[in-house]
PDB file of C-alpha atoms in Angstrom:
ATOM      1  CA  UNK A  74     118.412  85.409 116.690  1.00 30.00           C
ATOM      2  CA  UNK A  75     118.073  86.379 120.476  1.00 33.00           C
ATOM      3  CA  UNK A  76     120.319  88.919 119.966  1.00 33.00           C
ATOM      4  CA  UNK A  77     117.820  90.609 117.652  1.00 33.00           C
ATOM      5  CA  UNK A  78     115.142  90.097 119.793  1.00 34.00           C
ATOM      6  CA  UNK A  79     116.970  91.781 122.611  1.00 34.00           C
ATOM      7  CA  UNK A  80     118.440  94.661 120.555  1.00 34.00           C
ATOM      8  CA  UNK A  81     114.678  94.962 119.239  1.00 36.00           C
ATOM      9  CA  UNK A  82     113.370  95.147 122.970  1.00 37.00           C
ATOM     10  CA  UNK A  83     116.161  97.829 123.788  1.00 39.00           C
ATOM     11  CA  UNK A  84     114.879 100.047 121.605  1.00 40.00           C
ATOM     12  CA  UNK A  85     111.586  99.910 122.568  1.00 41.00           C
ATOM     13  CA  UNK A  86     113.026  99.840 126.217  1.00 40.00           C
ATOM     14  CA  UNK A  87     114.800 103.936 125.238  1.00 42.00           C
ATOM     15  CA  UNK A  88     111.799 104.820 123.987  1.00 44.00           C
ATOM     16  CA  UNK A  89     109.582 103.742 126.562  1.00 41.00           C
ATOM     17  CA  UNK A  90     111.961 105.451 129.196  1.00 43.00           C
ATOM     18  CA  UNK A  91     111.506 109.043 127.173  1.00 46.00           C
ATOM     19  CA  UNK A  92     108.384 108.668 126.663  1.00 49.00           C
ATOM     20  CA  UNK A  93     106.430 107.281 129.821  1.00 47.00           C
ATOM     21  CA  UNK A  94     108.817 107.587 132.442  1.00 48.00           C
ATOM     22  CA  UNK A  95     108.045 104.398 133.602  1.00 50.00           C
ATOM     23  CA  UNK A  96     110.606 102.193 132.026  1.00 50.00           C
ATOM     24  CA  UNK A  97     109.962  98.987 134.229  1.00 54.00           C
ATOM     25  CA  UNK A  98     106.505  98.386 133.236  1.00 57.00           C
ATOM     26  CA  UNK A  99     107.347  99.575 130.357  1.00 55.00           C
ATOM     27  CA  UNK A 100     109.881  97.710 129.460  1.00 52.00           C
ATOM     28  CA  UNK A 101     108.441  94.417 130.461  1.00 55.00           C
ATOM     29  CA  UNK A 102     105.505  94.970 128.845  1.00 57.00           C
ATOM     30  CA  UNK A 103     107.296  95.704 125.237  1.00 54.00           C
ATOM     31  CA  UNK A 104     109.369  92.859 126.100  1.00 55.00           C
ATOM     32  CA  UNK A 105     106.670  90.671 126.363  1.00 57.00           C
ATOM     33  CA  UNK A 106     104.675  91.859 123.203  1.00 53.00           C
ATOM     34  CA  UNK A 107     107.655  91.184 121.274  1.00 53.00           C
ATOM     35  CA  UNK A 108     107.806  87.772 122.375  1.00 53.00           C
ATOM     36  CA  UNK A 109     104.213  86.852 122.156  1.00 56.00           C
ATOM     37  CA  UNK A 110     104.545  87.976 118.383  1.00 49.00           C
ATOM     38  CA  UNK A 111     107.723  86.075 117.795  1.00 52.00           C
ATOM     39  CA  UNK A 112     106.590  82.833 119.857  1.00 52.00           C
ATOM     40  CA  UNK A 113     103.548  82.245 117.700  1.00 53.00           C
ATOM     41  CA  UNK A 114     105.537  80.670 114.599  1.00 54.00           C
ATOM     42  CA  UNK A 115     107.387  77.549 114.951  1.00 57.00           C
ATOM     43  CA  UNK A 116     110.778  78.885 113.974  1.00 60.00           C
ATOM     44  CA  UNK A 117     111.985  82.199 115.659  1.00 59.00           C
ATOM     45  CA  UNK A 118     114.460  82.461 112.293  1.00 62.00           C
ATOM     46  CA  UNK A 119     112.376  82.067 109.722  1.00 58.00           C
ATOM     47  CA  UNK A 120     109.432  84.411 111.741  1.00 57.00           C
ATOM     48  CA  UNK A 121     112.495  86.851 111.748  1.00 56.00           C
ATOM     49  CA  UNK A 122     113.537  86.749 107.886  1.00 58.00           C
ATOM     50  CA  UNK A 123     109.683  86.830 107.144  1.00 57.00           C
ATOM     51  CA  UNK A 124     109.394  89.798 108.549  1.00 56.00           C
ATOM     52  CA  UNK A 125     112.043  91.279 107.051  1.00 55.00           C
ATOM     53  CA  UNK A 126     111.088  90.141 103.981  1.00 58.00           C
ATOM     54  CA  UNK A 127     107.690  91.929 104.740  1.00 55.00           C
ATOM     55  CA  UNK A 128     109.466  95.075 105.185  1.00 56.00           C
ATOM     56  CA  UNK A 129     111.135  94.874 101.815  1.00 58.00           C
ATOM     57  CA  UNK A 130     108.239  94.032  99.672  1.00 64.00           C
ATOM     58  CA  UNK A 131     106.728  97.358 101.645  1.00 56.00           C
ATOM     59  CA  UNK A 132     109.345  99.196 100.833  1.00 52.00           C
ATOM     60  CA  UNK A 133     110.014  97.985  96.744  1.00 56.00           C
ATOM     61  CA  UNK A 134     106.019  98.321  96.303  1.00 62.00           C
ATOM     62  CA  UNK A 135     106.024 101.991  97.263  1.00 57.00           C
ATOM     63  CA  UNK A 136     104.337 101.559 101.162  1.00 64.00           C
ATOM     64  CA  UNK A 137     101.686 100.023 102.615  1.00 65.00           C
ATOM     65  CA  UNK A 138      99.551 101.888 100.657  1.00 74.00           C
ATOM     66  CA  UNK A 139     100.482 100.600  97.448  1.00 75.00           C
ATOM     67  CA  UNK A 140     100.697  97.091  99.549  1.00 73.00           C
ATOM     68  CA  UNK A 141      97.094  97.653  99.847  1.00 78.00           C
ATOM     69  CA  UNK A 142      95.908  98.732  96.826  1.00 81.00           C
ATOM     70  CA  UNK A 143      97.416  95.691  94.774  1.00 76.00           C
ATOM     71  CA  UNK A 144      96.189  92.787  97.024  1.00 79.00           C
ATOM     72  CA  UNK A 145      92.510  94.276  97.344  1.00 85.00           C
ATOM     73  CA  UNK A 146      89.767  96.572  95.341  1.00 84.00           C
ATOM     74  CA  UNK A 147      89.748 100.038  96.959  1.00 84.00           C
ATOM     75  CA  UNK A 148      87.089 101.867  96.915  1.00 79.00           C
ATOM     76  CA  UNK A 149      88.001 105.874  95.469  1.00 82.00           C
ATOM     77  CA  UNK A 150      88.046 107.533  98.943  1.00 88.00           C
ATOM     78  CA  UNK A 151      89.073 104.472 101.371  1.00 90.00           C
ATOM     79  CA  UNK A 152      91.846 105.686 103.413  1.00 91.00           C
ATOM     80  CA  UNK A 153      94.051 103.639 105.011  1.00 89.00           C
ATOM     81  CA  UNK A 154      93.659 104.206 108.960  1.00 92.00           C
ATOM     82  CA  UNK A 155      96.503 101.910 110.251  1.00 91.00           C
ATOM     83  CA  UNK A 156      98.235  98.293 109.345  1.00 90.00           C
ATOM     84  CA  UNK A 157      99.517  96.402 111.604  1.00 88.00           C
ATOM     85  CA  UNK A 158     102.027  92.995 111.210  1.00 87.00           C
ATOM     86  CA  UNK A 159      99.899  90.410 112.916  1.00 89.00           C
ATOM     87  CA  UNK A 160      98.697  87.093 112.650  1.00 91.00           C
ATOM     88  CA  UNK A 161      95.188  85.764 112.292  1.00 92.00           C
ATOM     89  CA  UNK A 162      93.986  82.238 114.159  1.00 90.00           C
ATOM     90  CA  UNK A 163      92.676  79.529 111.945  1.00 89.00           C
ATOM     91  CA  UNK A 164      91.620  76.016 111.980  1.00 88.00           C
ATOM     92  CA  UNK A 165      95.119  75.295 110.752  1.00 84.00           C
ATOM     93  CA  UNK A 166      97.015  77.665 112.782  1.00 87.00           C
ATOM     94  CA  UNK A 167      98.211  81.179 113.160  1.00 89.00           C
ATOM     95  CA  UNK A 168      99.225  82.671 109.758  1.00 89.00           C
ATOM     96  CA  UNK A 169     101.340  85.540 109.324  1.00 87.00           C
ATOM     97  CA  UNK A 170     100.477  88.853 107.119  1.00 88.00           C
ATOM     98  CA  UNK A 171      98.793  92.386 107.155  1.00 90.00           C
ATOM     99  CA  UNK A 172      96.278  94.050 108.933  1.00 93.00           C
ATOM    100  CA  UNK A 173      94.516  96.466 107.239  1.00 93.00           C
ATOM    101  CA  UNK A 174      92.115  98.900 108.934  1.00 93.00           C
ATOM    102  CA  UNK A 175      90.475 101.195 106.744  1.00 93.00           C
ATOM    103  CA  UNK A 176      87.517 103.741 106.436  1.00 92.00           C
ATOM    104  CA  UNK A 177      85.666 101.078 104.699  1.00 92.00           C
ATOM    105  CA  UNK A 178      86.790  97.932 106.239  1.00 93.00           C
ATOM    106  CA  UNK A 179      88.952  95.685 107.943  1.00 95.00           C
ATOM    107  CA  UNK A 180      91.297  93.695 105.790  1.00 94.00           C
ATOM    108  CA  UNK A 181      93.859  91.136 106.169  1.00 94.00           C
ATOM    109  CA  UNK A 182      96.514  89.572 103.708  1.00 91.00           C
ATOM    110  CA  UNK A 183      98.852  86.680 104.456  1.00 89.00           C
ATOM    111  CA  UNK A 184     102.330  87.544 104.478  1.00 83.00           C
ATOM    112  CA  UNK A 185     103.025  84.327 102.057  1.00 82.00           C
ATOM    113  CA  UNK A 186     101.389  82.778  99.284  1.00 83.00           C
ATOM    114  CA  UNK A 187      99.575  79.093  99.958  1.00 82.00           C
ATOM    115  CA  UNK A 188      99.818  76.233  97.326  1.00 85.00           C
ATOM    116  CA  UNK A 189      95.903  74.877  96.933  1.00 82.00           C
ATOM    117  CA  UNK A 190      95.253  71.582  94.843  1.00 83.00           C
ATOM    118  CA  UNK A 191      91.905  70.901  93.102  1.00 81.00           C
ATOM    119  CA  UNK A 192      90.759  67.942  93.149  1.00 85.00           C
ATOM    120  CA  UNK A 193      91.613  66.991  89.645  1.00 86.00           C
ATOM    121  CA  UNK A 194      94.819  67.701  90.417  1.00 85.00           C
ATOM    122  CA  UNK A 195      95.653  71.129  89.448  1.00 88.00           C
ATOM    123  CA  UNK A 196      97.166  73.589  91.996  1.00 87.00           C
ATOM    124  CA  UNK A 197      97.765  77.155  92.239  1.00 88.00           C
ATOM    125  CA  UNK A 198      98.751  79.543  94.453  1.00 87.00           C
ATOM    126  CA  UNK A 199      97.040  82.340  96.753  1.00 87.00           C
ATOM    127  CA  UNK A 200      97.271  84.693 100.043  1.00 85.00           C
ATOM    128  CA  UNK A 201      94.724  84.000 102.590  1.00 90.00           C
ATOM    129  CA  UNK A 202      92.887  87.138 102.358  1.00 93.00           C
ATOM    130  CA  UNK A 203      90.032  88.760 104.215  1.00 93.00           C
ATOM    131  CA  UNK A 204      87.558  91.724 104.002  1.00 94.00           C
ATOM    132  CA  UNK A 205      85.118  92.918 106.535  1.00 94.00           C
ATOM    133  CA  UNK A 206      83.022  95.921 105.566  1.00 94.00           C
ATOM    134  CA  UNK A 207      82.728  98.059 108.711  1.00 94.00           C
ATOM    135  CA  UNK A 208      79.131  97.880 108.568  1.00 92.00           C
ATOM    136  CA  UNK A 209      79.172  93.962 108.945  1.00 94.00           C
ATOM    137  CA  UNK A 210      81.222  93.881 111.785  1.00 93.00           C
ATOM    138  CA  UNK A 211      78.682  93.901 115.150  1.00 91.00           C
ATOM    139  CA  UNK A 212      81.114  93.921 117.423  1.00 90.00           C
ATOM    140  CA  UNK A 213      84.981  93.868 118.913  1.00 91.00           C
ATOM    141  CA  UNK A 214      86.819  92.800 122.076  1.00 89.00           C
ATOM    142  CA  UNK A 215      90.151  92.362 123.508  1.00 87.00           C
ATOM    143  CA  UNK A 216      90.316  89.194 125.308  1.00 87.00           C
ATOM    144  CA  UNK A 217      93.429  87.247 126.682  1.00 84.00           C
ATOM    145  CA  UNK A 218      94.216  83.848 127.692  1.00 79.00           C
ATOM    146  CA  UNK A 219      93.529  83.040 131.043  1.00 84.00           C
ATOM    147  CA  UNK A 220      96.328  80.608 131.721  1.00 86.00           C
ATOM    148  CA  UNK A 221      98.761  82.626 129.186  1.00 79.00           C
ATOM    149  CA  UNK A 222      97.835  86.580 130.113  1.00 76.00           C
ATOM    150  CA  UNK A 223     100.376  87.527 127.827  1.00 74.00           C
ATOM    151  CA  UNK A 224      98.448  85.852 125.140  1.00 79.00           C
ATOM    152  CA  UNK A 225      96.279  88.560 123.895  1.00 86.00           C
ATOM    153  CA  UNK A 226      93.792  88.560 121.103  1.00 89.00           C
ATOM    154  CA  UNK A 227      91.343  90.676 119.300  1.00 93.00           C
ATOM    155  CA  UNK A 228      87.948  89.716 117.918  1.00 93.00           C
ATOM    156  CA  UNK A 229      86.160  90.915 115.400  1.00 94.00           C
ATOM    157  CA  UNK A 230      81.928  89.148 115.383  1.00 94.00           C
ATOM    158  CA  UNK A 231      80.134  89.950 111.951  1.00 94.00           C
ATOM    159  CA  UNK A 232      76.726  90.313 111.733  1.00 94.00           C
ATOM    160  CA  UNK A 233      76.378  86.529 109.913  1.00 93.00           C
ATOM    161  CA  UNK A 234      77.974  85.083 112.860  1.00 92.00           C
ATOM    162  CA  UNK A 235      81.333  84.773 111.700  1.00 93.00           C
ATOM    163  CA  UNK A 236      84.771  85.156 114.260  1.00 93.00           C
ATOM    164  CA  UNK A 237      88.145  86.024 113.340  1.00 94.00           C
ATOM    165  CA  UNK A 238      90.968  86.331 115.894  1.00 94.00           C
ATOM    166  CA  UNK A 239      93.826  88.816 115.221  1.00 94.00           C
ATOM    167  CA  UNK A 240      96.732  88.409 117.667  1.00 91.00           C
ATOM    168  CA  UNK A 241     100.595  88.846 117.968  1.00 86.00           C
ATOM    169  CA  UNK A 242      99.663  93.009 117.861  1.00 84.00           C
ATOM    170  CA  UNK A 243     102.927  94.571 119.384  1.00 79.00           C
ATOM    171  CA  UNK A 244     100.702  97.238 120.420  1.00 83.00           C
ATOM    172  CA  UNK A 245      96.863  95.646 121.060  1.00 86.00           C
ATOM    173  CA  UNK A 246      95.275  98.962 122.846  1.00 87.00           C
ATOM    174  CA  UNK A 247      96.671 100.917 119.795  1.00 90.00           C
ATOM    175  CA  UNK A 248      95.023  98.634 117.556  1.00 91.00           C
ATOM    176  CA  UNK A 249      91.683  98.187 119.005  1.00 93.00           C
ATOM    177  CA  UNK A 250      91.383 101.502 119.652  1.00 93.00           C
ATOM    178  CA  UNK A 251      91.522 102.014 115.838  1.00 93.00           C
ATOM    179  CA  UNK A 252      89.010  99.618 114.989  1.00 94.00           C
ATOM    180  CA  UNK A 253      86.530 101.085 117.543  1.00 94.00           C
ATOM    181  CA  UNK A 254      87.270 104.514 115.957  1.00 93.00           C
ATOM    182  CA  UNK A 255      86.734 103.140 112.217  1.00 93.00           C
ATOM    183  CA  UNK A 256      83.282 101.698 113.491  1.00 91.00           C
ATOM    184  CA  UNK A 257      81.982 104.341 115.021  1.00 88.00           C
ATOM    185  CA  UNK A 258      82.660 106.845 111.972  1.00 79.00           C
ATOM    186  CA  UNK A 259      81.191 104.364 109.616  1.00 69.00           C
ATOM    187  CA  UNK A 260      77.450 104.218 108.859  1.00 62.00           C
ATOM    188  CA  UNK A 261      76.114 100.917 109.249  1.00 51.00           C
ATOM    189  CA  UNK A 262      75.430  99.388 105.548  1.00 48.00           C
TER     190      UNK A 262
END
């Protein structure tokens, strides 16, 4: 799987070189997104042939668009702004799926489904899902781990006092760029 990894980063590494003629910094610093978003599952193969797996449910639903539109109620003009592969920070650990940034709200979707029990025994299965109307959301930083820089995470604070943590963005700048963006063009609910 390294060799994927490194043909990955290579990539990135010929575009970087076109585009900011900088290709050392460059370089490193695709090198090292890649790995921070890689690093955060336990098992570099099976983060791999999740995320191609991702890709192919994209493509056999019809986009990310359609992605979107089956796992959450749109409203009739939403638009979707960006998604991003990610991962979100829980009490139980990172899980993998979808970020969603809209002209209505932030969204996430796990990548898998989770088996829940009842406590009479019954189970069933679910994504971890999240919406955040933009008007809820009070605020947004970038913030990385001071012993880890490379560790990078963005946070989205609600209005009710509630935190989630995105991280494992192979681009965060791009990202929270789009969120500010989205929250400024949104009137506050």
């Amino acid at each position: 799987m390294v060799v994927i990894i490194i043909y990955i980063s290579s990539l990135k590494f010929n575009h970087i070189i076109n585009k900011n003629r900088r290709p050392i910094e460059g370089a490193i610093n695709a090198a090292n997104n890649i790995l921070e978003h890689v690093k955060l599952g336990s098992n570099i193969s099976a983060i791999v042939k999740g995320k191609l797996s991702l890709g192919t449910k994209i493509l056999q639903n019809g986009g990310v668009g359609k992605v979107f539109k089956h796992k959450f109620n749109v409203e009739n003009r939403e638009k979707i702004l960006k998604a991003s592969q990610c991962y979100i920070s829980t009490t139980a650990g990172p899980i993998a799926g979808l970020l969603f940034i809209t002209t209505y709200r932030i969204a996430f979707c796990s990548e898998r489904s989770f088996k829940l029990q009842s406590p009479n025994g019954m189970s069933a299965r679910a994504h971890y899902k999240i919406s955040i109307p933009l008007g809820k959301i009070n605020g947004t930083i970038v913030s990385q781990n001071p012993e880890r820089p490379s560790e990078k995470y963005i946070e989205l604070a609600t209005v009710d006092n509630f935190d989630f943590w995105f991280m494992g963005f192979l681009n965060y700048q791009n990202n929270y760029q789009c969120i500010i963006q989205a929250i400024s063009l949104t009137p506050y609910i």
